[in-house]
Amino acid sequence: MIRKPQYRSSKLYIGASLGCAWMVIFVIVIAAVQTPNGTMTLITTVIPTMVGVILALLGIHRGFGSLDMRTIAKTPPDQPGGS
C-alpha cells in the first residue's frame, strides 16, 4: 500500500501565498472604489498578475504533488530485515 506523503509546510506556504494574492486583489479593488483616478491603471495590471500567481501556485502544487505520488508508486517498498 502506498503511504501518502504529508505536506504540512508546503500546504502552509501555498495557503499563505494564496491568501496574500487574494488580499492584494481585495485591497486594489477597494482602493479603486474609493479613488478611481489613479488606481484604475493598477487594476488592469495587478489583478491579471495576481490571478496568474494564484493559478501558477495551484498548478505547481498539483503538478509536483502528482510527481511525488508517481515516484512513491514506482519505488519498491522497503524490505523488512534488509540492510
Short mmCIF file of C-alpha atoms in Angstrom, two decimals:
data_model
loop_
_atom_site.label_atom_id
_atom_site.label_comp_id
_atom_site.label_asym_id
_atom_site.label_seq_id
_atom_site.Cartn_x
_atom_site.Cartn_y
_atom_site.Cartn_z
CA MET A 1 0.00 0.00 0.00
CA ILE A 2 1.31 3.43 -0.92
CA ARG A 3 1.77 5.73 2.04
CA LYS A 4 0.69 9.22 1.07
CA PRO A 5 3.26 11.91 1.94
CA GLN A 6 2.30 14.70 4.31
CA TYR A 7 2.79 18.23 3.05
CA ARG A 8 2.32 20.28 6.19
CA SER A 9 4.80 23.05 5.45
CA SER A 10 4.13 23.28 1.71
CA LYS A 11 0.37 23.49 2.35
CA LEU A 12 1.04 26.27 4.85
CA TYR A 13 3.27 28.21 2.44
CA ILE A 14 0.91 27.78 -0.51
CA GLY A 15 -2.06 28.76 1.63
CA ALA A 16 -0.24 31.87 2.86
CA SER A 17 0.79 32.80 -0.69
CA LEU A 18 -2.75 32.33 -1.98
CA GLY A 19 -4.11 34.38 0.91
CA CYS A 20 -1.65 37.20 0.18
CA ALA A 21 -2.51 37.17 -3.53
CA TRP A 22 -6.24 37.39 -2.79
CA MET A 23 -5.55 40.15 -0.23
CA VAL A 24 -3.69 42.20 -2.87
CA ILE A 25 -6.64 41.83 -5.25
CA PHE A 26 -9.07 42.84 -2.49
CA VAL A 27 -7.03 45.89 -1.46
CA ILE A 28 -6.64 47.09 -5.06
CA VAL A 29 -10.38 46.74 -5.73
CA ILE A 30 -11.23 48.62 -2.52
CA ALA A 31 -8.73 51.35 -3.42
CA ALA A 32 -10.22 51.61 -6.91
CA VAL A 33 -13.71 52.06 -5.50
CA GLN A 34 -12.56 54.82 -3.15
CA THR A 35 -10.20 56.69 -5.52
CA PRO A 36 -10.97 55.76 -9.12
CA ASN A 37 -8.47 58.16 -10.75
CA GLY A 38 -5.06 56.57 -10.15
CA THR A 39 -5.91 53.00 -9.27
CA MET A 40 -7.70 52.09 -12.48
CA THR A 41 -4.30 51.74 -14.11
CA LEU A 42 -3.20 49.48 -11.29
CA ILE A 43 -6.29 47.30 -11.65
CA THR A 44 -5.55 46.47 -15.27
CA THR A 45 -2.04 45.37 -14.30
CA VAL A 46 -2.28 43.94 -10.79
CA ILE A 47 -5.44 41.83 -10.97
CA PRO A 48 -4.41 39.74 -14.02
CA THR A 49 -0.95 39.33 -12.49
CA MET A 50 -2.34 38.15 -9.14
CA VAL A 51 -4.77 35.78 -10.84
CA GLY A 52 -1.78 34.40 -12.76
CA VAL A 53 0.12 33.95 -9.48
CA ILE A 54 -2.83 32.11 -7.95
CA LEU A 55 -3.19 29.80 -10.95
CA ALA A 56 0.56 29.18 -11.07
CA LEU A 57 0.66 28.28 -7.37
CA LEU A 58 -2.21 25.85 -7.75
CA GLY A 59 -0.70 24.35 -10.91
CA ILE A 60 2.73 23.91 -9.33
CA HIS A 61 1.22 22.34 -6.22
CA ARG A 62 -0.90 19.97 -8.30
CA GLY A 63 1.89 19.10 -10.73
CA PHE A 64 4.60 18.39 -8.18
CA GLY A 65 2.17 16.55 -5.91
CA SER A 66 1.44 14.20 -8.80
CA LEU A 67 5.16 13.70 -9.42
CA ASP A 68 5.70 12.84 -5.76
CA MET A 69 2.96 10.23 -5.81
CA ARG A 70 4.24 8.77 -9.09
CA THR A 71 7.76 8.46 -7.64
CA ILE A 72 6.44 6.79 -4.50
CA ALA A 73 4.38 4.36 -6.59
CA LYS A 74 7.41 3.39 -8.71
CA THR A 75 9.74 2.92 -5.71
CA PRO A 76 9.74 -0.65 -4.40
CA PRO A 77 8.60 -0.98 -0.78
CA ASP A 78 11.23 -1.36 1.92
CA GLN A 79 12.05 -4.99 2.60
CA PRO A 80 11.80 -5.96 6.28
CA GLY A 81 15.09 -7.25 7.66
CA GLY A 82 17.07 -5.79 4.74
CA SER A 83 20.05 -3.51 5.13
#
